PDB file of C-alpha atoms in Angstrom:
ATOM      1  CA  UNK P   1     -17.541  26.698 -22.007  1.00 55.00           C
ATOM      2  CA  UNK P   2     -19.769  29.837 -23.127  1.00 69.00           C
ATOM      3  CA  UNK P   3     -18.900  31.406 -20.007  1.00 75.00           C
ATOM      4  CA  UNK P   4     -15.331  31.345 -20.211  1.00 78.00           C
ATOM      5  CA  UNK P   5     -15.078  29.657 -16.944  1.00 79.00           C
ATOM      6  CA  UNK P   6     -12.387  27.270 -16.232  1.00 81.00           C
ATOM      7  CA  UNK P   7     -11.120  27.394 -12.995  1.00 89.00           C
ATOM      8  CA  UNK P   8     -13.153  24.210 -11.411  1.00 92.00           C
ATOM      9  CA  UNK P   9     -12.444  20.634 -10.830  1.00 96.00           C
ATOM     10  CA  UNK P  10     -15.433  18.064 -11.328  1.00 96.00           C
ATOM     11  CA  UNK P  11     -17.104  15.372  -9.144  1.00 97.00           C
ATOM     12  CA  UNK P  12     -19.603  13.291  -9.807  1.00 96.00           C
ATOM     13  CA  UNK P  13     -21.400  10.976  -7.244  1.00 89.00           C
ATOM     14  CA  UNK P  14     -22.395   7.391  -7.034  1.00 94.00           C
ATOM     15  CA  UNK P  15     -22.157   5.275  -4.140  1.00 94.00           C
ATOM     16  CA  UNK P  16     -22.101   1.954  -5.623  1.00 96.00           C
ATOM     17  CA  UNK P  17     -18.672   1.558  -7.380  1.00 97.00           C
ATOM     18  CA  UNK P  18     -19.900  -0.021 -11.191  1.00 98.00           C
ATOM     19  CA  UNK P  19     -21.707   3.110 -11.348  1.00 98.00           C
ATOM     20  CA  UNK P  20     -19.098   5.075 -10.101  1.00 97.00           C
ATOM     21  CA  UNK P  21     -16.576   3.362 -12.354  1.00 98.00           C
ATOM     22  CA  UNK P  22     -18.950   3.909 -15.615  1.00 98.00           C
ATOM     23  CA  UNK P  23     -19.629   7.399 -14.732  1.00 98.00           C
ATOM     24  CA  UNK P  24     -16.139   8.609 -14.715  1.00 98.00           C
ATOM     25  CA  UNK P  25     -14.936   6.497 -17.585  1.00 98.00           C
ATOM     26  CA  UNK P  26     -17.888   8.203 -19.563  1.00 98.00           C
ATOM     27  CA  UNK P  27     -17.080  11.433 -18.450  1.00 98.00           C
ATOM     28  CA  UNK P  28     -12.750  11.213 -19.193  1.00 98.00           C
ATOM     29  CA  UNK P  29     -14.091   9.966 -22.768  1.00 98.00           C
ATOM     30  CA  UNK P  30     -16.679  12.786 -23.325  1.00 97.00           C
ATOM     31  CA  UNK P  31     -14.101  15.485 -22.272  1.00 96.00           C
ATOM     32  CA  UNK P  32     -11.569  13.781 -24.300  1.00 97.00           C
ATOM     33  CA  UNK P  33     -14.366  14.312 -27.442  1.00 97.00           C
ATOM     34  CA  UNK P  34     -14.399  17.783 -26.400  1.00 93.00           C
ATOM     35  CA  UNK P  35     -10.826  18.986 -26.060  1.00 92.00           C
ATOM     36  CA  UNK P  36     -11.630  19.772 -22.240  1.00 92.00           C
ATOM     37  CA  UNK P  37      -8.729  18.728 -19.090  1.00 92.00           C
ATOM     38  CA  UNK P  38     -10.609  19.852 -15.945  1.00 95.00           C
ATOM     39  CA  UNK P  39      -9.134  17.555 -13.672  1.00 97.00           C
ATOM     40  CA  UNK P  40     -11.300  15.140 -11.874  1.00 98.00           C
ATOM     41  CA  UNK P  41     -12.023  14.631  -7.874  1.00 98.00           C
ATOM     42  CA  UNK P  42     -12.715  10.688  -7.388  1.00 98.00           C
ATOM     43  CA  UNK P  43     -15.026   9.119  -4.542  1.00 96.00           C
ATOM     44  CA  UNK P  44     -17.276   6.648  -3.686  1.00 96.00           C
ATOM     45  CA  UNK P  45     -19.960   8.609  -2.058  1.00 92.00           C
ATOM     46  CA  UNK P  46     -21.819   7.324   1.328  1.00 90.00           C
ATOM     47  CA  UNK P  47     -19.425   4.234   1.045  1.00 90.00           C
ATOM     48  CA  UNK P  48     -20.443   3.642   4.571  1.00 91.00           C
ATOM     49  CA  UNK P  49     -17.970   2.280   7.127  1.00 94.00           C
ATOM     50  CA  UNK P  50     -15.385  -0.449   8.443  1.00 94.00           C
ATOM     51  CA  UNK P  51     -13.920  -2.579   6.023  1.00 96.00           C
ATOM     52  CA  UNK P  52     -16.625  -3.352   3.585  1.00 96.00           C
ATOM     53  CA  UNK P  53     -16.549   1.012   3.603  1.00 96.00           C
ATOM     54  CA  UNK P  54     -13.121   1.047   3.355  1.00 97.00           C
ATOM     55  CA  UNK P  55     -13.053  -2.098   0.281  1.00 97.00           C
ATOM     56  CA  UNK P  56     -15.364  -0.118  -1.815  1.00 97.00           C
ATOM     57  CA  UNK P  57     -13.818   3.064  -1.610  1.00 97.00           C
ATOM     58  CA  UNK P  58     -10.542   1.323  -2.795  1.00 98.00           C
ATOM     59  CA  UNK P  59     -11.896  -0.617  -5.213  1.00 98.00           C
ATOM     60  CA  UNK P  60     -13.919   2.509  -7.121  1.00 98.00           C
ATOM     61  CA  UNK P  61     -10.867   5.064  -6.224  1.00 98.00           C
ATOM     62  CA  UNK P  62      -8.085   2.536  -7.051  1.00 98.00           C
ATOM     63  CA  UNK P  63      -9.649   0.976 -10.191  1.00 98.00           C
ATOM     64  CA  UNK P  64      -9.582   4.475 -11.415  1.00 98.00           C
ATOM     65  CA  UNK P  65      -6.564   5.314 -10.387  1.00 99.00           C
ATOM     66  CA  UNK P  66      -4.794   2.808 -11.987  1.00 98.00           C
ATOM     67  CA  UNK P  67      -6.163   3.565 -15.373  1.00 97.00           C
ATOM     68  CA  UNK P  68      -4.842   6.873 -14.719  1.00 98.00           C
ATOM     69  CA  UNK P  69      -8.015   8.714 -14.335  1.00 98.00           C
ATOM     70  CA  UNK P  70      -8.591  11.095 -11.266  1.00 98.00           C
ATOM     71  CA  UNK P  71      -6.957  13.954  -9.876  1.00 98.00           C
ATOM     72  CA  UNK P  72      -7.503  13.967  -6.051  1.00 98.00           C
ATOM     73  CA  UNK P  73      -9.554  11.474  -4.023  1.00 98.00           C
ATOM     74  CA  UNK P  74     -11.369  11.291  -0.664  1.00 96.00           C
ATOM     75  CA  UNK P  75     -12.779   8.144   1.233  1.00 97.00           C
ATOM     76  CA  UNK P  76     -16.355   9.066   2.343  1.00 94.00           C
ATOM     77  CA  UNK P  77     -16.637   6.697   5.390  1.00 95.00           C
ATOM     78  CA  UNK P  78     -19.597   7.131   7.942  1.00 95.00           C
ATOM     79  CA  UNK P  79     -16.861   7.897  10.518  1.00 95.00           C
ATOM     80  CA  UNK P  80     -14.458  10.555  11.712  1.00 94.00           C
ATOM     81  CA  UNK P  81     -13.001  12.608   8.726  1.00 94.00           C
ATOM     82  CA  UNK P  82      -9.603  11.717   9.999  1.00 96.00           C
ATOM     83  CA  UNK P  83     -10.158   8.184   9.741  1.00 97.00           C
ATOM     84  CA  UNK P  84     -10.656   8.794   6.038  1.00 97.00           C
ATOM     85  CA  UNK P  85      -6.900  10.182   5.417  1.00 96.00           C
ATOM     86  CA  UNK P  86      -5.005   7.103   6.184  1.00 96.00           C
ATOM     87  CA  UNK P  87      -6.989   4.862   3.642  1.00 97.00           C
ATOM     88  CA  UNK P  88      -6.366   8.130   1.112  1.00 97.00           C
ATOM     89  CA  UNK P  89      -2.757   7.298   2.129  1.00 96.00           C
ATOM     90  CA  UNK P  90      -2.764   3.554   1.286  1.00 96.00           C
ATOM     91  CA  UNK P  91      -4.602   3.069  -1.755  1.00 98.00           C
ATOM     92  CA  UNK P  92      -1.944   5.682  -3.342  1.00 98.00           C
ATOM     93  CA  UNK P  93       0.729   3.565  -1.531  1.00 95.00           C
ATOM     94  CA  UNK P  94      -0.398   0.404  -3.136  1.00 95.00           C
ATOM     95  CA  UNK P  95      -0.747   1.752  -6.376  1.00 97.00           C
ATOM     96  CA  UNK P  96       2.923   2.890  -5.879  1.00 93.00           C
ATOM     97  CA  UNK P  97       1.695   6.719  -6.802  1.00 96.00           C
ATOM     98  CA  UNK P  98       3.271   8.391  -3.199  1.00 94.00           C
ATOM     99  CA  UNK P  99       5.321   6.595  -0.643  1.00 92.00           C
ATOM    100  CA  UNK P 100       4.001   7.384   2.834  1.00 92.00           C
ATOM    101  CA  UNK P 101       5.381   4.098   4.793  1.00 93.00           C
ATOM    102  CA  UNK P 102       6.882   1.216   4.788  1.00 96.00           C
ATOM    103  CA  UNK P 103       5.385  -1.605   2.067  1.00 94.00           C
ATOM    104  CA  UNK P 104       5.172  -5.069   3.338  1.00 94.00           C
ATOM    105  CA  UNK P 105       5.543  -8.239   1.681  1.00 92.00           C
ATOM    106  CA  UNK P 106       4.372 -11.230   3.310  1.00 91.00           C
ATOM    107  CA  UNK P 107       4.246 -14.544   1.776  1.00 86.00           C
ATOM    108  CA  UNK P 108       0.726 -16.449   3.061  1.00 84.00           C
ATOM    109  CA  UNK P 109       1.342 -19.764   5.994  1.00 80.00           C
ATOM    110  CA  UNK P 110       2.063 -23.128   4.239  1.00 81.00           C
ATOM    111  CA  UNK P 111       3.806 -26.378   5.229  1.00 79.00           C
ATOM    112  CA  UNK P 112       7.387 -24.943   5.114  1.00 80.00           C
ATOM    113  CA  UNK P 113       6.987 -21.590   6.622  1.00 84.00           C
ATOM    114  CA  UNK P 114       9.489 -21.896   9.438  1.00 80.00           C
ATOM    115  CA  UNK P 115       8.055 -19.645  11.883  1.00 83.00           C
ATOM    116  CA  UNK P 116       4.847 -17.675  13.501  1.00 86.00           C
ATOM    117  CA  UNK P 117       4.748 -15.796  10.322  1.00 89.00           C
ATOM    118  CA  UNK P 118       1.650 -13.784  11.520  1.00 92.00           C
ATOM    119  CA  UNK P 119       3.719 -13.065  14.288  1.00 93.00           C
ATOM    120  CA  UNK P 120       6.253 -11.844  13.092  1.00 93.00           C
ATOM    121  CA  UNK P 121       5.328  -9.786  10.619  1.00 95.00           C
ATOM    122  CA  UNK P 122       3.378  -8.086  13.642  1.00 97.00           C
ATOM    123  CA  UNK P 123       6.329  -7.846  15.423  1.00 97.00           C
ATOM    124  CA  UNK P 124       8.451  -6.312  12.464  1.00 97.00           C
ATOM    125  CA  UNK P 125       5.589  -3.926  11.338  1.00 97.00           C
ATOM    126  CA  UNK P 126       5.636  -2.079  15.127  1.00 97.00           C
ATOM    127  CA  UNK P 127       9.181  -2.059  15.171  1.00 98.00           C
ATOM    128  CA  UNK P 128       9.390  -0.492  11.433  1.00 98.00           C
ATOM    129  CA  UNK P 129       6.204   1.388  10.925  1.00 96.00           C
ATOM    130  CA  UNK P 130       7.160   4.544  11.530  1.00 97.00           C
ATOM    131  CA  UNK P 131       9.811   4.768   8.824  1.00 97.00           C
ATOM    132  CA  UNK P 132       9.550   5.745   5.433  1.00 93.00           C
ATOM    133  CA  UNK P 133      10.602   4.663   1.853  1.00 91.00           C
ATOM    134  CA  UNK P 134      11.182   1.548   2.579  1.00 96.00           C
ATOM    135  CA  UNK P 135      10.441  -2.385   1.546  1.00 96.00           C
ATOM    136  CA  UNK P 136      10.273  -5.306   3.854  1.00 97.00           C
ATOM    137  CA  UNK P 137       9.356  -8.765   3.140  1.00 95.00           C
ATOM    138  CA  UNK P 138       8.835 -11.673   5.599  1.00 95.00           C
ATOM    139  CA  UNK P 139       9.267 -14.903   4.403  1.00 92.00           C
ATOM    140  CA  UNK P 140       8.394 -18.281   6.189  1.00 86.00           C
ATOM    141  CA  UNK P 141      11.058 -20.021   3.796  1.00 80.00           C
ATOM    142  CA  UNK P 142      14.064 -20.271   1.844  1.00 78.00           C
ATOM    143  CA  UNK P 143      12.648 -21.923  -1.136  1.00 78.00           C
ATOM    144  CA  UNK P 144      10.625 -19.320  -2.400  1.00 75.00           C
ATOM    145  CA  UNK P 145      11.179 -16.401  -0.212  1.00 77.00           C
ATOM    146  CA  UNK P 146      14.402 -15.039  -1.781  1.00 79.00           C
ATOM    147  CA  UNK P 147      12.722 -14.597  -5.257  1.00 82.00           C
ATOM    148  CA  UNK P 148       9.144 -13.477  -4.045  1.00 83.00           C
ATOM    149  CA  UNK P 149      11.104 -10.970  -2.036  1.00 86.00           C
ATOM    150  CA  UNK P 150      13.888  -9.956  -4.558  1.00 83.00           C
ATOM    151  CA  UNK P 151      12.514  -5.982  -4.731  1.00 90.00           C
ATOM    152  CA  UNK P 152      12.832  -5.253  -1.212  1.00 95.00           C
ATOM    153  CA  UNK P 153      15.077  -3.142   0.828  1.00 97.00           C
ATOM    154  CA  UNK P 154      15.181  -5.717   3.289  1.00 97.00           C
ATOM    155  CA  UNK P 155      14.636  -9.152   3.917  1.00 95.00           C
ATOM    156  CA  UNK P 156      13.616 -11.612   7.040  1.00 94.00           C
ATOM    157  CA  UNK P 157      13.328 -15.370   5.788  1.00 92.00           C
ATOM    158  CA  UNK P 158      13.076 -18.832   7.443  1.00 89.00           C
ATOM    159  CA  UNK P 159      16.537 -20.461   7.030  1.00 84.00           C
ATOM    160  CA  UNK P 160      16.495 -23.622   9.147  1.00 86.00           C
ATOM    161  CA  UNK P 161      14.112 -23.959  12.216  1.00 89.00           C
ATOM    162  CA  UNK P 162      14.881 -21.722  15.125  1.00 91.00           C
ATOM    163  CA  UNK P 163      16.642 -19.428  12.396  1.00 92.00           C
ATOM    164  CA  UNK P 164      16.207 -16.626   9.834  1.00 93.00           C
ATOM    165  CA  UNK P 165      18.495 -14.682   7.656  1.00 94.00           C
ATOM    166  CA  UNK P 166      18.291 -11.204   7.169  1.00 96.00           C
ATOM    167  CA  UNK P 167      18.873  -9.883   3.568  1.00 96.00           C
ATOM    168  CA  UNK P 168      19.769  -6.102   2.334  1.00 96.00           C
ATOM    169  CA  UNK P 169      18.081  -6.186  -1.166  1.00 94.00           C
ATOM    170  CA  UNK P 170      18.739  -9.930  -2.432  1.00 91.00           C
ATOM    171  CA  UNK P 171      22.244 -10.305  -0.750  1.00 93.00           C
ATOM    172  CA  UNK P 172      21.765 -12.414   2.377  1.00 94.00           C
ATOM    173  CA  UNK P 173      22.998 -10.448   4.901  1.00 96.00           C
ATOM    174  CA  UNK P 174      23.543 -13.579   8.127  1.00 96.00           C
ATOM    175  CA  UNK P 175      21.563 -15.718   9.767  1.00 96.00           C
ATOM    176  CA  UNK P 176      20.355 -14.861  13.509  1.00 96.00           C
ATOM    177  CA  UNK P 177      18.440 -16.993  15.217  1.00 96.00           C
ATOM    178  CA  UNK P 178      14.789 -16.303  15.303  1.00 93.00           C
ATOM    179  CA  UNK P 179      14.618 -14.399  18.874  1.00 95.00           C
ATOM    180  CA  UNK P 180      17.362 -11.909  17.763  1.00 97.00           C
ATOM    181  CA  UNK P 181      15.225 -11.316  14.415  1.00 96.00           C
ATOM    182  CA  UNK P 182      13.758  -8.370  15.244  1.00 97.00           C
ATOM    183  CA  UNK P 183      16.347  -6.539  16.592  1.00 98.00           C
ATOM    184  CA  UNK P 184      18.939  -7.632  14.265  1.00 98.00           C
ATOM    185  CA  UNK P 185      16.804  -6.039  11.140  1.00 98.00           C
ATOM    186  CA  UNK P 186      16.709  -2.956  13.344  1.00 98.00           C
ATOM    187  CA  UNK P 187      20.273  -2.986  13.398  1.00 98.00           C
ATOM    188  CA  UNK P 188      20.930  -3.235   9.816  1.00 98.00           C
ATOM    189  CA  UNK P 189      18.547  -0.802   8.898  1.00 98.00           C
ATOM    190  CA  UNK P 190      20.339   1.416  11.271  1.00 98.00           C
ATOM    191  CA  UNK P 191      23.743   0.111  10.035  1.00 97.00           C
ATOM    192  CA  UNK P 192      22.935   1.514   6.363  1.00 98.00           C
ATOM    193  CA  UNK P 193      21.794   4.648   8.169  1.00 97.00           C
ATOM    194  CA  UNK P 194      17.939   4.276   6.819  1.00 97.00           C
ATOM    195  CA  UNK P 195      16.565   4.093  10.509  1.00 97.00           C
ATOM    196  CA  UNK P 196      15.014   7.063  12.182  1.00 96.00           C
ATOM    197  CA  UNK P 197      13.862   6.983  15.655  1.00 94.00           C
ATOM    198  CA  UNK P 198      10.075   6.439  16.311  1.00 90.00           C
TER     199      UNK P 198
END
């Protein structure tokens, strides 16, 4: 501050994410004492790589994030830097702070899912990933799938075996039967003139 020098943005580094976490809580309070709003760059440093690289960089960077502390944020895998961008992409996606693709809900396998639901939601994440802005949710079943799913764009839920209905927001839309579900979403998304080709 006695230099009259403002133009900076801090970082500070810790590659285990309590530290990281304490660090930057003590530093947003001690600038807070001090009147100061440099904005702050957020990272788990040397978070290694794969998943467990890729769970500790979202757990430090997202914890943050959604206390509203941080400014920008890089994952610091032990990888290709352009590896790093798409996890950048998703934590901010999950915390619903920028909209890069399409958010998928999936209910988890139980006794009344009416369908491969791994399979399908494989099936409908190739056919859709490459739009964005939108919602999605695949449902095994009717009994709780409508509610769990009542914030997306679109729907795909286990009606009756050997069937689904699609929905457009909670409206149920028809019921297909289950080969034709894929394509049929395709076509309403295209139908309400949200589909782009890939």
């Amino acid at each position: 501050l006695s230099l009259d020098y403002y133009n900076l943005i801090i970082s500070l580094k810790a590659s285990r994410v309590p530290v990281m976490l304490a660090a930057y809580r003590l530093m947003v309070k001690r600038m807070d004492e001090l009147g100061m709003t440099y904005p702050l760059h957020l990272g788990v440093t040397e978070a290694g790589d794969g998943e467990y690289g890729r769970i500790k960089s979202t757990a430090g960077i997202g914890t943050l994030l959604a206390d509203g502390i941080g400014d920008t944020i890089r994952v610091s895998l032990t990888e290709a830097p352009e590896k790093e961008i798409p996890v950048c992409y998703s934590i901010l996606q999950a915390l619903g702070l920028r909209k890069t693709m399409v958010e998928y809900v999936a209910c988890p396998s139980c006794g009344r899912t009416l369908f491969n639901l791994e399979n399908v939601l494989h099936q409908v994440r190739e056919a859709t990933k490459h739009l964005t802005g939108l919602d999605i949710a695949v449902m095994g079943c009717i009994v709780n799938g409508p509610g769990e799913m009542a914030d997306a764009d679109y729907g795909y839920v286990g009606k009756q075996p050997g069937y689904i209905s699609l929905y457009r927001g909670r409206e149920e839309i028809k019921k297909v039967p289950e080969y034709q579900g894929v394509e049929e979403l395709i076509n309403l998304i295209k139908t309400d003139g949200r589909w782009v080709e890939p």
